[in-house]
C-alpha cells in the first residue's frame, strides 16, 4: 500500500500551505493590497459548505441572521472606552466622500459591537424583547501590524461570523456563553478540527469584555491558533449605548450582552490539519466534490468506458452525491489522480476495461489511499458508508495527534524545551496571579492560551512558579 508521509509535511508546513492554496485554487493571495486575497471558485465552494454548517447550527439555536452597515461613525466606535483603546491602532478610516472631506470620520468596522449598539437601543424596550440573538457573516477590516498570512492573519477578514446577543441578567448572559461554546464545539466537530477551550487571561481578553473564552487548535507545525472566541460583555456596551429594558417590576435596567466570532481561520485549520504531503484531504461533508470519476481508457474501448462513466455520474448525481467526471482528453489518468488528490477530493472512482467487463468499480479513499472494488449496484451505498467512515477516521486521527502533542509539565525548563523542539501545548499548574502568569510565559518563551475549562476532574497541584496550591491549569503554546 502507498503510504502517507506526514513528517516531511510538518517540517515544510508553511510552504505547503501557500502551495496548496494556490495549486488547489482555494485562495489567491497575490492581490495588490497586503492582507487581502481572492476566494477562487473551488475555495469559494468549500467556504460556502462550511458556512452552511455554521448557519444550520446557529439557526437551530434560534439565532437570527442580519446585516449591519460596513461603516461606523467615529463617535460611536469611541463610545466604549476599553473597546476603542483595544482597536484604535487597527482601524481603517474613510475620510473623504468624492472630493469632500467628511465632517465625521467613518471607520471600516473592525467588529460590530458599536454598529449594533445604537440599533439594540431602538429595538429593545421591555423584558419581553429579550433575549435577542443575532449574527452576521461579513467582511471586517483590521490593520494588522504583525506579519500577515493568507486566511490566518488578514487585513480584510472576509468570513467574519459575528454573533451579538442581549439578555435580561448576567446569569442569562453566562448561559448564552455556554450555549455558544456548545455551538462552536459542534461546528469544529463537524469539521473534524480538534480544540482546547480556555478562559483567556485577564491581560489578553477582548477589548471591552468581562471575560473571554477561546478555542485553540494546533497547526501541523506545532503552533497553536485561536479559531474562535466567546465573550461576556457584561453591561459595558449597554451602558455606553444606553441599551435599557423595562423589567417585570417596572424598573429600567441595562441589558447584559455577549458576542462571539469565528473567521476564515476555521478554513485555514480545516485545510491544514487534515492534509498530507500530497495536498489537502477534505471531510466529505464539506468537500465541494465528494467523488471524482476518472476513466482509464483502453485502446478500442475508450467510448464504452466513457459512456459507463457518464452513466455512473448520473446515478451518483441523482442520489445527491457531489460528483464530477474528469473527461479531459489531453491528460493522463496519473496526472488527473495527482490533481484531485491535491484538491482533497475524498473519494475517486476509476473505471477501466476490467471494471467494465465485470460490472464493478474501483473506489479509492483520499485519506488512507486504500482501494476497494465493489459491484456497480452497491456503489451508492458503499460511498455513503465510506463518507461516514472517512469523516470519523479523519476526526479520530486529528484528535489523536492533538492529544499526543499536549503535555502535562511540572518542570518549566522541560516545558520550554518541548515547545522549542516539537511545539504543541503544555499544561502547568498556575495560581492565577498575573505575575506568575507572565513568568511562565517568559520562561517557556510561549504564550498563555488561558486556563483550561474543558477538563472533567481538576486535581490540586502547586503553581509551577510560586508553589501555591491551586486547581487551575494553564495552557501555553507558541502561537500564530
Ligand atoms: C466576537 C465577534 C471579536 O471580534 N466581536 C464579534 C468579537 N472577537 S475576536 O477574537 O477579535 O475575533 C474573533 C475571531 O476572529 C479571528 N480573527 C482573525 N482571522 C483572520 N485574520 C485576522 N486578522 C483575525 N483577527 C481575528 C480569530 O479566530 C478570532 O478568534
Ligand atoms: Zn503562582
Tab-separated table of C-alpha atoms and ligand atoms in Angstrom:
chain	number	residue	atom	x	y	z
A	1	UNK	CA	0.000	0.000	0.000
A	2	UNK	CA	1.152	3.524	-0.699
A	3	UNK	CA	1.876	5.423	2.435
A	4	UNK	CA	1.260	8.926	3.638
A	5	UNK	CA	4.322	10.907	4.717
A	6	UNK	CA	3.405	13.360	7.408
A	7	UNK	CA	6.862	14.049	8.898
A	8	UNK	CA	8.214	15.869	5.913
A	9	UNK	CA	4.890	17.634	5.504
A	10	UNK	CA	5.003	19.063	9.011
A	11	UNK	CA	8.541	20.304	8.507
A	12	UNK	CA	7.628	22.245	5.407
A	13	UNK	CA	4.137	23.188	6.523
A	14	UNK	CA	4.322	26.921	5.907
A	15	UNK	CA	5.445	26.424	2.322
A	16	UNK	CA	2.938	23.585	1.835
A	17	UNK	CA	0.101	25.842	2.974
A	18	UNK	CA	0.907	28.506	0.398
A	19	UNK	CA	1.330	25.948	-2.353
A	20	UNK	CA	-1.930	24.226	-1.611
A	21	UNK	CA	-3.978	27.438	-1.525
A	22	UNK	CA	-2.530	28.216	-4.909
A	23	UNK	CA	-2.460	24.820	-6.653
A	24	UNK	CA	-5.823	23.653	-5.335
A	25	UNK	CA	-7.224	27.043	-6.389
A	26	UNK	CA	-8.566	27.956	-2.980
A	27	UNK	CA	-7.411	31.497	-2.363
A	28	UNK	CA	-5.148	33.813	-4.323
A	29	UNK	CA	-3.048	35.991	-2.096
A	30	UNK	CA	-1.407	37.955	-4.906
A	31	UNK	CA	-4.000	40.730	-4.836
A	32	UNK	CA	-2.133	44.062	-4.825
A	33	UNK	CA	-3.128	45.024	-1.278
A	34	UNK	CA	-1.323	43.424	1.655
A	35	UNK	CA	-3.636	41.291	3.776
A	36	UNK	CA	-6.315	40.903	1.081
A	37	UNK	CA	-6.927	37.825	-1.031
A	38	UNK	CA	-9.376	36.373	-3.518
A	39	UNK	CA	-11.527	33.311	-2.953
A	40	UNK	CA	-11.380	31.252	-6.150
A	41	UNK	CA	-14.258	29.026	-7.267
A	42	UNK	CA	-13.090	25.825	-5.563
A	43	UNK	CA	-12.213	27.660	-2.357
A	44	UNK	CA	-15.446	29.594	-2.504
A	45	UNK	CA	-17.443	26.347	-2.768
A	46	UNK	CA	-15.591	24.916	0.235
A	47	UNK	CA	-16.202	28.116	2.193
A	48	UNK	CA	-19.899	28.010	1.287
A	49	UNK	CA	-20.244	24.428	2.521
A	50	UNK	CA	-18.539	25.295	5.800
A	51	UNK	CA	-20.765	28.346	6.230
A	52	UNK	CA	-23.803	26.167	5.609
A	53	UNK	CA	-22.864	24.144	8.693
A	54	UNK	CA	-22.296	27.342	10.662
A	55	UNK	CA	-25.684	28.744	9.617
A	56	UNK	CA	-27.507	25.484	10.329
A	57	UNK	CA	-26.110	25.270	13.833
A	58	UNK	CA	-26.791	28.940	14.648
A	59	UNK	CA	-30.274	28.921	13.130
A	60	UNK	CA	-31.196	25.772	15.018
A	61	UNK	CA	-30.301	27.545	18.275
A	62	UNK	CA	-32.618	30.481	17.427
A	63	UNK	CA	-30.044	32.930	16.186
A	64	UNK	CA	-31.339	35.330	13.534
A	65	UNK	CA	-29.183	36.420	10.623
A	66	UNK	CA	-28.900	40.159	9.960
A	67	UNK	CA	-26.707	42.559	8.002
A	68	UNK	CA	-25.251	45.726	9.524
A	69	UNK	CA	-23.538	48.555	7.628
A	70	UNK	CA	-19.821	48.364	6.953
A	71	UNK	CA	-19.242	51.941	8.163
A	72	UNK	CA	-19.243	53.053	11.785
A	73	UNK	CA	-19.156	56.754	12.736
A	74	UNK	CA	-16.101	57.706	14.761
A	75	UNK	CA	-18.089	58.872	17.778
A	76	UNK	CA	-19.900	55.537	18.017
A	77	UNK	CA	-16.749	53.469	17.694
A	78	UNK	CA	-15.367	55.525	20.598
A	79	UNK	CA	-18.308	55.139	22.970
A	80	UNK	CA	-16.942	52.188	24.937
A	81	UNK	CA	-13.565	53.305	26.285
A	82	UNK	CA	-11.781	49.939	26.624
A	83	UNK	CA	-13.053	48.797	23.266
A	84	UNK	CA	-11.758	51.779	21.343
A	85	UNK	CA	-8.439	51.612	23.163
A	86	UNK	CA	-8.085	47.982	22.078
A	87	UNK	CA	-8.935	48.622	18.449
A	88	UNK	CA	-7.830	52.171	17.570
A	89	UNK	CA	-4.466	51.109	16.160
A	90	UNK	CA	-6.168	48.669	13.815
A	91	UNK	CA	-8.886	50.813	12.246
A	92	UNK	CA	-9.060	51.848	8.600
A	93	UNK	CA	-10.726	55.245	8.212
A	94	UNK	CA	-12.877	56.691	5.462
A	95	UNK	CA	-12.293	60.443	5.476
A	96	UNK	CA	-13.415	61.577	2.018
A	97	UNK	CA	-16.659	61.348	0.049
A	98	UNK	CA	-15.698	62.122	-3.525
A	99	UNK	CA	-13.854	65.445	-3.226
A	100	UNK	CA	-15.439	66.415	0.068
A	101	UNK	CA	-13.727	65.927	3.352
A	102	UNK	CA	-16.206	64.212	5.679
A	103	UNK	CA	-17.256	66.121	8.805
A	104	UNK	CA	-17.242	62.877	10.722
A	105	UNK	CA	-14.685	60.166	10.018
A	106	UNK	CA	-16.149	56.741	9.283
A	107	UNK	CA	-14.467	53.533	10.389
A	108	UNK	CA	-14.469	50.349	8.347
A	109	UNK	CA	-15.833	48.037	11.024
A	110	UNK	CA	-13.113	46.009	12.785
A	111	UNK	CA	-16.003	44.180	14.526
A	112	UNK	CA	-19.613	45.310	15.039
A	113	UNK	CA	-20.383	45.814	18.731
A	114	UNK	CA	-20.514	49.580	18.162
A	115	UNK	CA	-22.598	49.194	14.983
A	116	UNK	CA	-25.301	47.115	16.611
A	117	UNK	CA	-25.267	49.172	19.841
A	118	UNK	CA	-27.406	52.090	18.659
A	119	UNK	CA	-29.821	49.679	16.950
A	120	UNK	CA	-30.320	47.491	20.018
A	121	UNK	CA	-31.164	50.690	21.880
A	122	UNK	CA	-34.034	51.194	19.405
A	123	UNK	CA	-35.163	47.583	19.236
A	124	UNK	CA	-35.202	46.655	22.908
A	125	UNK	CA	-37.842	48.225	25.146
A	126	UNK	CA	-39.071	45.607	27.563
A	127	UNK	CA	-38.140	42.277	29.112
A	128	UNK	CA	-40.479	40.766	26.550
A	129	UNK	CA	-37.995	41.771	23.824
A	130	UNK	CA	-35.247	39.656	25.412
A	131	UNK	CA	-33.226	37.667	24.673
A	132	UNK	CA	-32.064	38.872	21.256
A	133	UNK	CA	-29.675	36.631	19.360
A	134	UNK	CA	-28.296	37.960	16.074
A	135	UNK	CA	-25.434	37.084	13.798
A	136	UNK	CA	-23.954	38.218	10.529
A	137	UNK	CA	-21.322	36.812	8.183
A	138	UNK	CA	-19.394	39.697	6.620
A	139	UNK	CA	-16.053	41.276	5.872
A	140	UNK	CA	-14.388	43.245	8.632
A	141	UNK	CA	-11.161	45.199	8.381
A	142	UNK	CA	-8.229	45.212	10.758
A	143	UNK	CA	-4.983	46.969	10.063
A	144	UNK	CA	-2.900	44.102	11.445
A	145	UNK	CA	0.674	45.089	12.179
A	146	UNK	CA	2.040	41.583	12.790
A	147	UNK	CA	3.104	39.662	9.680
A	148	UNK	CA	0.017	38.865	7.632
A	149	UNK	CA	-0.642	35.341	6.379
A	150	UNK	CA	-3.320	34.135	3.942
A	151	UNK	CA	-6.556	33.191	5.772
A	152	UNK	CA	-4.730	33.203	9.113
A	153	UNK	CA	-3.935	36.859	9.679
A	154	UNK	CA	-5.558	39.016	7.015
A	155	UNK	CA	-6.492	42.672	6.967
A	156	UNK	CA	-9.783	42.111	5.249
A	157	UNK	CA	-11.334	39.241	7.192
A	158	UNK	CA	-13.821	38.099	4.567
A	159	UNK	CA	-15.529	35.373	6.545
A	160	UNK	CA	-16.197	37.023	9.870
A	161	UNK	CA	-19.132	35.308	11.537
A	162	UNK	CA	-20.020	37.510	14.466
A	163	UNK	CA	-22.911	36.886	16.841
A	164	UNK	CA	-24.310	39.534	19.173
A	165	UNK	CA	-26.801	38.768	21.919
A	166	UNK	CA	-28.645	40.720	24.631
A	167	UNK	CA	-30.138	39.337	27.852
A	168	UNK	CA	-32.003	40.408	30.976
A	169	UNK	CA	-29.492	39.156	33.543
A	170	UNK	CA	-25.829	38.306	33.981
A	171	UNK	CA	-26.794	34.671	34.587
A	172	UNK	CA	-28.542	34.528	31.224
A	173	UNK	CA	-25.529	36.054	29.515
A	174	UNK	CA	-23.325	33.426	31.191
A	175	UNK	CA	-25.726	30.765	29.982
A	176	UNK	CA	-25.503	32.186	26.470
A	177	UNK	CA	-21.719	31.942	26.647
A	178	UNK	CA	-22.118	28.229	27.427
A	179	UNK	CA	-24.565	27.759	24.554
A	180	UNK	CA	-22.131	29.496	22.182
A	181	UNK	CA	-19.289	27.258	23.366
A	182	UNK	CA	-21.512	24.265	22.625
A	183	UNK	CA	-22.370	25.589	19.174
A	184	UNK	CA	-18.718	26.190	18.299
A	185	UNK	CA	-17.706	22.770	19.590
A	186	UNK	CA	-20.346	21.313	17.264
A	187	UNK	CA	-19.061	23.289	14.286
A	188	UNK	CA	-15.472	22.177	14.886
A	189	UNK	CA	-16.589	18.566	15.439
A	190	UNK	CA	-18.405	18.610	12.109
A	191	UNK	CA	-15.140	19.709	10.532
A	192	UNK	CA	-13.003	17.233	12.480
A	193	UNK	CA	-10.937	20.081	13.944
A	194	UNK	CA	-9.576	19.326	17.434
A	195	UNK	CA	-9.511	22.107	20.021
A	196	UNK	CA	-8.988	23.102	23.626
A	197	UNK	CA	-11.280	25.546	25.410
A	198	UNK	CA	-9.638	28.082	27.702
A	199	UNK	CA	-10.514	31.172	29.644
A	200	UNK	CA	-8.134	33.811	28.364
A	201	UNK	CA	-6.006	35.521	30.984
A	202	UNK	CA	-7.181	38.929	32.169
A	203	UNK	CA	-4.395	40.700	30.241
A	204	UNK	CA	-5.413	39.092	26.965
A	205	UNK	CA	-9.203	39.343	26.893
A	206	UNK	CA	-11.292	41.040	24.211
A	207	UNK	CA	-11.318	44.832	24.492
A	208	UNK	CA	-14.500	45.708	26.382
A	209	UNK	CA	-15.315	42.223	27.715
A	210	UNK	CA	-15.765	40.933	31.274
A	211	UNK	CA	-14.107	37.708	30.209
A	212	UNK	CA	-13.130	35.832	27.060
A	213	UNK	CA	-13.285	32.116	26.292
A	214	UNK	CA	-11.218	30.921	23.358
A	215	UNK	CA	-10.947	27.836	21.183
A	216	UNK	CA	-7.426	26.966	20.080
A	217	UNK	CA	-6.296	24.265	17.708
A	218	UNK	CA	-2.802	23.055	16.801
A	219	UNK	CA	-1.490	23.601	13.313
A	220	UNK	CA	0.735	20.917	11.733
A	221	UNK	CA	3.895	22.837	12.609
A	222	UNK	CA	3.028	22.571	16.317
A	223	UNK	CA	1.912	26.156	16.794
A	224	UNK	CA	-1.457	26.938	18.352
A	225	UNK	CA	-4.034	29.002	16.506
A	226	UNK	CA	-7.061	30.721	18.016
A	227	UNK	CA	-10.038	29.683	15.903
A	228	UNK	CA	-12.905	31.235	17.794
A	229	UNK	CA	-13.742	33.357	20.807
A	230	UNK	CA	-16.781	33.859	23.021
A	231	UNK	CA	-17.044	36.982	25.151
A	232	UNK	CA	-19.273	38.038	28.009
A	233	UNK	CA	-19.525	41.812	27.563
A	234	UNK	CA	-21.410	42.414	30.795
A	235	UNK	CA	-23.082	45.837	30.715
A	236	UNK	CA	-20.076	47.671	29.292
A	237	UNK	CA	-21.604	48.328	25.901
A	238	UNK	CA	-25.203	48.643	27.090
A	239	UNK	CA	-24.145	51.450	29.452
A	240	UNK	CA	-22.179	53.159	26.701
A	241	UNK	CA	-25.067	52.881	24.231
A	242	UNK	CA	-27.901	53.201	26.766
A	243	UNK	CA	-29.497	49.900	25.839
A	244	UNK	CA	-32.137	49.606	28.557
A	245	UNK	CA	-35.213	47.489	29.094
A	246	UNK	CA	-38.216	47.647	31.377
A	247	UNK	CA	-38.067	44.850	33.960
A	248	UNK	CA	-41.144	42.862	35.065
A	249	UNK	CA	-41.411	45.027	38.156
A	250	UNK	CA	-41.234	48.248	36.182
A	251	UNK	CA	-37.583	49.286	36.559
A	252	UNK	CA	-35.212	50.417	33.788
A	253	UNK	CA	-32.206	48.090	33.589
A	254	UNK	CA	-29.223	47.849	31.244
A	255	UNK	CA	-29.108	44.650	29.169
A	256	UNK	CA	-26.307	42.087	29.501
A	257	UNK	CA	-24.521	41.231	26.276
A	258	UNK	CA	-22.367	38.555	24.744
A	259	UNK	CA	-20.638	38.257	21.392
A	260	UNK	CA	-18.704	35.516	19.699
A	261	UNK	CA	-16.838	35.153	16.464
A	262	UNK	CA	-15.031	32.890	14.048
A	263	UNK	CA	-13.294	33.649	10.758
A	264	UNK	CA	-11.535	32.106	7.757
A	265	UNK	CA	-9.029	30.772	10.265
A	266	UNK	CA	-11.509	27.911	10.557
A	267	UNK	CA	-10.945	27.212	6.865
A	268	UNK	CA	-7.192	27.524	7.338
A	269	UNK	CA	-7.395	24.928	10.110
A	270	UNK	CA	-9.642	22.640	8.074
A	271	UNK	CA	-7.312	22.767	5.077
A	272	UNK	CA	-4.161	22.322	7.160
A	273	UNK	CA	-4.932	19.834	9.871
A	274	UNK	CA	-6.160	17.012	7.668
A	275	UNK	CA	-3.556	17.476	4.929
A	276	UNK	CA	-0.587	15.367	3.914
A	277	UNK	CA	2.368	15.554	1.556
A	278	UNK	CA	0.070	15.115	-1.441
A	279	UNK	CA	-2.116	18.080	-0.594
A	280	UNK	CA	-5.466	18.641	1.049
A	281	UNK	CA	-7.728	15.958	2.450
A	282	UNK	CA	-11.278	17.237	2.840
A	283	UNK	CA	-14.009	15.770	5.022
A	284	UNK	CA	-16.807	14.518	2.730
A	285	UNK	CA	-19.489	16.667	4.389
A	286	UNK	CA	-17.870	19.892	3.158
A	287	UNK	CA	-15.859	18.751	0.121
A	288	UNK	CA	-17.060	20.648	-2.987
A	289	UNK	CA	-16.590	17.405	-4.918
A	290	UNK	CA	-17.141	14.207	-2.940
A	291	UNK	CA	-16.285	11.782	-5.710
A	292	UNK	CA	-14.210	12.265	-8.819
A	293	UNK	CA	-14.720	9.802	-11.671
A	294	UNK	CA	-11.686	9.059	-13.818
A	295	UNK	CA	-11.910	6.916	-16.936
A	296	UNK	CA	-8.972	4.570	-17.519
A	297	UNK	CA	-9.065	4.376	-21.306
A	298	UNK	CA	-8.028	1.251	-23.154
A	299	UNK	CA	-7.369	1.060	-26.864
A	300	UNK	CA	-10.598	0.481	-28.753
A	301	UNK	CA	-12.770	0.710	-25.635
A	302	UNK	CA	-12.459	4.446	-24.971
A	303	UNK	CA	-16.010	5.206	-25.943
A	304	UNK	CA	-17.623	2.402	-23.960
A	305	UNK	CA	-15.644	3.348	-20.885
A	306	UNK	CA	-16.613	6.999	-21.191
A	307	UNK	CA	-20.277	6.042	-21.621
A	308	UNK	CA	-20.111	3.998	-18.430
A	309	UNK	CA	-18.513	6.922	-16.606
A	310	UNK	CA	-21.326	9.234	-17.701
A	311	UNK	CA	-23.912	6.673	-16.602
A	312	UNK	CA	-22.277	6.416	-13.180
A	313	UNK	CA	-22.002	10.178	-12.882
A	314	UNK	CA	-25.755	10.457	-13.458
A	315	UNK	CA	-26.588	7.760	-10.908
A	316	UNK	CA	-24.471	9.481	-8.265
A	317	UNK	CA	-25.911	12.903	-9.067
A	318	UNK	CA	-29.437	11.539	-8.778
A	319	UNK	CA	-28.513	10.216	-5.363
A	320	UNK	CA	-27.383	13.622	-4.184
A	321	UNK	CA	-23.653	12.931	-4.224
A	322	UNK	CA	-21.448	15.837	-5.318
A	323	UNK	CA	-19.683	14.196	-8.229
A	324	UNK	CA	-17.555	15.254	-11.163
A	325	UNK	CA	-16.356	13.349	-14.195
A	326	UNK	CA	-12.856	14.267	-15.338
A	327	UNK	CA	-13.069	13.560	-19.049
A	328	UNK	CA	-10.229	15.848	-20.108
A	329	UNK	CA	-8.667	14.199	-23.119
A	330	UNK	CA	-5.172	15.542	-23.225
A	331	UNK	CA	-4.206	14.453	-19.709
A	332	UNK	CA	-3.138	11.050	-18.394
A	333	UNK	CA	-5.116	9.336	-15.615
A	334	UNK	CA	-1.982	9.637	-13.468
A	335	UNK	CA	-1.937	13.427	-13.657
A	336	UNK	CA	-5.660	13.514	-13.003
A	337	UNK	CA	-5.126	11.469	-9.822
A	338	UNK	CA	-2.483	13.977	-8.786
A	339	UNK	CA	-4.744	16.977	-9.454
A	340	UNK	CA	-7.685	15.711	-7.444
A	341	UNK	CA	-5.549	14.376	-4.635
A	342	UNK	CA	-4.069	17.837	-4.286
A	343	UNK	CA	-7.599	19.227	-4.005
A	344	UNK	CA	-8.512	16.736	-1.316
A	345	UNK	CA	-11.456	15.055	-3.052
A	346	UNK	CA	-12.356	12.339	-0.518
A	347	UNK	CA	-13.072	9.506	-2.960
A	348	UNK	CA	-12.127	8.593	-6.511
A	349	UNK	CA	-13.836	6.139	-8.825
A	350	UNK	CA	-11.833	4.609	-11.627
A	351	UNK	CA	-13.434	2.751	-14.489
A	352	UNK	CA	-11.218	0.620	-16.695
A	353	UNK	CA	-11.818	-2.263	-19.109
A	354	UNK	CA	-11.736	-4.873	-16.346
A	355	UNK	CA	-14.314	-2.963	-14.271
A	356	UNK	CA	-16.481	-2.624	-17.350
A	357	UNK	CA	-16.351	-6.348	-18.070
A	358	UNK	CA	-17.145	-7.343	-14.501
A	359	UNK	CA	-19.737	-4.663	-13.749
A	360	UNK	CA	-17.597	-3.311	-10.937
A	361	UNK	CA	-15.994	-0.015	-9.916
A	362	UNK	CA	-12.756	0.755	-8.097
A	363	UNK	CA	-13.034	3.294	-5.283
A	364	UNK	CA	-10.016	4.943	-3.628
A	365	UNK	CA	-10.024	6.806	-0.343
A	366	UNK	CA	-8.046	10.033	-0.261
A	367	UNK	CA	-7.397	9.911	3.479
A	368	UNK	CA	-5.789	6.450	3.665
A	369	UNK	CA	-5.143	5.879	-0.061
A	370	UNK	CA	-6.859	2.483	0.316
A	371	UNK	CA	-8.619	0.998	-2.705
A	372	UNK	CA	-11.661	-1.209	-2.760
A	373	UNK	CA	-13.705	-2.747	-5.554
A	374	UNK	CA	-17.447	-3.167	-5.421
A	375	UNK	CA	-20.333	-4.055	-7.710
A	376	UNK	CA	-21.858	-1.145	-9.535
A	377	UNK	CA	-25.238	-1.675	-7.818
A	378	UNK	CA	-23.620	-1.369	-4.396
A	379	UNK	CA	-21.695	1.767	-5.303
A	380	UNK	CA	-24.087	4.396	-3.888
A	381	UNK	CA	-24.466	2.670	-0.519
A	382	UNK	CA	-20.759	1.949	-0.407
A	383	UNK	CA	-19.924	5.619	-0.993
A	384	UNK	CA	-22.349	6.820	1.641
A	385	UNK	CA	-20.862	4.399	4.119
A	386	UNK	CA	-17.365	5.490	3.136
A	387	UNK	CA	-18.192	9.166	3.656
A	388	UNK	CA	-19.122	8.421	7.254
A	389	UNK	CA	-16.088	6.226	7.809
A	390	UNK	CA	-13.741	8.778	6.290
A	391	UNK	CA	-15.185	11.553	8.408
A	392	UNK	CA	-14.847	9.554	11.608
A	393	UNK	CA	-11.349	8.377	10.845
A	394	UNK	CA	-10.110	11.845	9.846
A	395	UNK	CA	-11.501	13.268	13.042
A	396	UNK	CA	-10.005	10.488	15.148
A	397	UNK	CA	-6.589	10.885	13.559
A	398	UNK	CA	-6.613	14.661	14.027
A	399	UNK	CA	-7.610	14.352	17.683
A	400	UNK	CA	-5.053	11.696	18.439
A	401	UNK	CA	-2.215	13.819	17.046
A	402	UNK	CA	-3.563	16.787	19.002
A	403	UNK	CA	-3.575	14.815	22.250
A	404	UNK	CA	-0.143	13.340	21.606
A	405	UNK	CA	1.126	16.874	21.414
A	406	UNK	CA	-0.365	18.065	24.676
A	407	UNK	CA	1.969	17.675	27.643
A	408	UNK	CA	1.366	17.956	31.372
A	409	UNK	CA	4.528	19.600	32.707
A	410	UNK	CA	5.893	20.074	36.222
A	411	UNK	CA	9.298	21.407	35.282
A	412	UNK	CA	9.424	24.705	33.473
A	413	UNK	CA	12.694	24.048	31.627
A	414	UNK	CA	11.226	20.848	30.269
A	415	UNK	CA	8.179	22.750	29.030
A	416	UNK	CA	10.335	25.254	27.275
A	417	UNK	CA	12.412	22.519	25.639
A	418	UNK	CA	9.320	20.667	24.375
A	419	UNK	CA	7.850	23.795	22.849
A	420	UNK	CA	11.168	24.671	21.291
A	421	UNK	CA	11.828	21.211	19.833
A	422	UNK	CA	8.399	19.830	18.984
A	423	UNK	CA	5.822	22.521	19.534
A	424	UNK	CA	2.433	21.527	20.899
A	425	UNK	CA	0.596	22.634	24.021
A	426	UNK	CA	1.896	22.405	27.568
A	427	UNK	CA	-0.259	22.351	30.681
A	428	UNK	CA	1.035	23.623	34.030
A	429	UNK	CA	-0.495	24.413	37.390
A	430	UNK	CA	-0.883	28.135	37.842
A	431	UNK	CA	-2.071	30.056	40.898
A	432	UNK	CA	-3.857	32.569	38.687
A	433	UNK	CA	-1.735	35.610	39.539
A	434	UNK	CA	-0.696	37.845	36.694
A	435	UNK	CA	2.864	37.910	37.969
A	436	UNK	CA	3.252	34.109	37.865
A	437	UNK	CA	1.412	34.021	34.527
A	438	UNK	CA	3.875	36.372	32.876
A	439	UNK	CA	6.772	34.500	34.409
A	440	UNK	CA	5.535	31.204	32.949
A	441	UNK	CA	5.212	32.872	29.559
A	442	UNK	CA	8.689	34.378	29.736
A	443	UNK	CA	10.419	31.241	30.948
A	444	UNK	CA	8.790	28.973	28.392
A	445	UNK	CA	9.047	31.576	25.613
A	446	UNK	CA	5.431	30.959	24.757
A	447	UNK	CA	2.012	32.475	25.161
A	448	UNK	CA	-0.671	31.557	27.659
A	449	UNK	CA	-3.791	30.354	25.889
A	450	UNK	CA	-5.577	30.595	29.197
A	451	UNK	CA	-6.962	28.467	31.945
A	452	UNK	CA	-8.374	25.070	30.962
A	453	UNK	CA	-12.176	24.934	31.056
A	454	UNK	CA	-12.684	21.581	29.401
A	455	UNK	CA	-11.209	19.161	31.937
A	456	UNK	CA	-13.509	16.725	33.713
A	457	UNK	CA	-11.767	16.315	37.032
A	458	UNK	CA	-9.456	19.026	38.181
A	459	UNK	CA	-6.780	17.795	40.571
A	460	UNK	CA	-4.957	20.011	43.002
A	461	UNK	CA	-1.357	20.883	42.261
A	462	UNK	CA	1.187	23.557	43.009
A	463	UNK	CA	1.760	26.682	40.948
A	464	UNK	CA	4.829	25.970	38.855
A	465	UNK	CA	6.277	29.372	39.828
A	466	UNK	CA	5.291	30.172	43.414
A	467	UNK	CA	4.243	26.736	44.707
A	468	UNK	CA	0.836	27.873	45.986
A	469	UNK	CA	-1.842	25.147	45.949
A	470	UNK	CA	-4.220	25.516	43.002
A	471	UNK	CA	-6.614	23.586	40.790
A	472	UNK	CA	-6.075	25.935	37.849
A	473	UNK	CA	-4.312	24.511	34.877
A	474	UNK	CA	-2.805	26.965	32.399
A	475	UNK	CA	-2.184	26.009	28.799
A	476	UNK	CA	0.657	27.550	26.832
A	477	UNK	CA	1.984	27.272	23.309
A	478	UNK	CA	3.871	29.068	20.597
A	479	UNK	CA	1.078	30.773	18.730
A	480	UNK	CA	0.132	32.201	15.362
B	1	LIG	C1	-16.515	38.321	18.660
B	1	LIG	C2	-17.280	38.539	17.404
B	1	LIG	C3	-14.376	39.575	18.221
B	1	LIG	O1	-14.089	40.343	17.337
B	1	LIG	N1	-16.566	40.597	18.235
B	1	LIG	C4	-17.574	39.999	17.386
B	1	LIG	C5	-15.761	39.596	18.889
B	1	LIG	N2	-13.532	38.639	18.706
B	1	LIG	S1	-12.040	38.404	18.113
B	1	LIG	O2	-11.437	37.440	18.975
B	1	LIG	O3	-11.357	39.645	17.977
B	1	LIG	O4	-12.219	37.796	16.693
B	1	LIG	C6	-12.915	36.589	16.524
B	1	LIG	C7	-12.074	35.581	15.790
B	1	LIG	O5	-11.719	36.070	14.517
B	1	LIG	C8	-10.472	35.531	14.138
B	1	LIG	N3	-9.596	36.640	13.707
B	1	LIG	C9	-8.944	36.702	12.524
B	1	LIG	N4	-8.915	35.853	11.475
B	1	LIG	C10	-8.176	36.171	10.404
B	1	LIG	N5	-7.445	37.307	10.309
B	1	LIG	C11	-7.436	38.193	11.335
B	1	LIG	N6	-6.742	39.320	11.226
B	1	LIG	C12	-8.208	37.898	12.506
B	1	LIG	N7	-8.444	38.542	13.680
B	1	LIG	C13	-9.272	37.759	14.392
B	1	LIG	C14	-9.905	34.765	15.322
B	1	LIG	O6	-10.140	33.391	15.135
B	1	LIG	C15	-10.746	35.295	16.466
B	1	LIG	O7	-10.900	34.324	17.481
B	2	LIG	ZN1	1.886	31.390	41.374
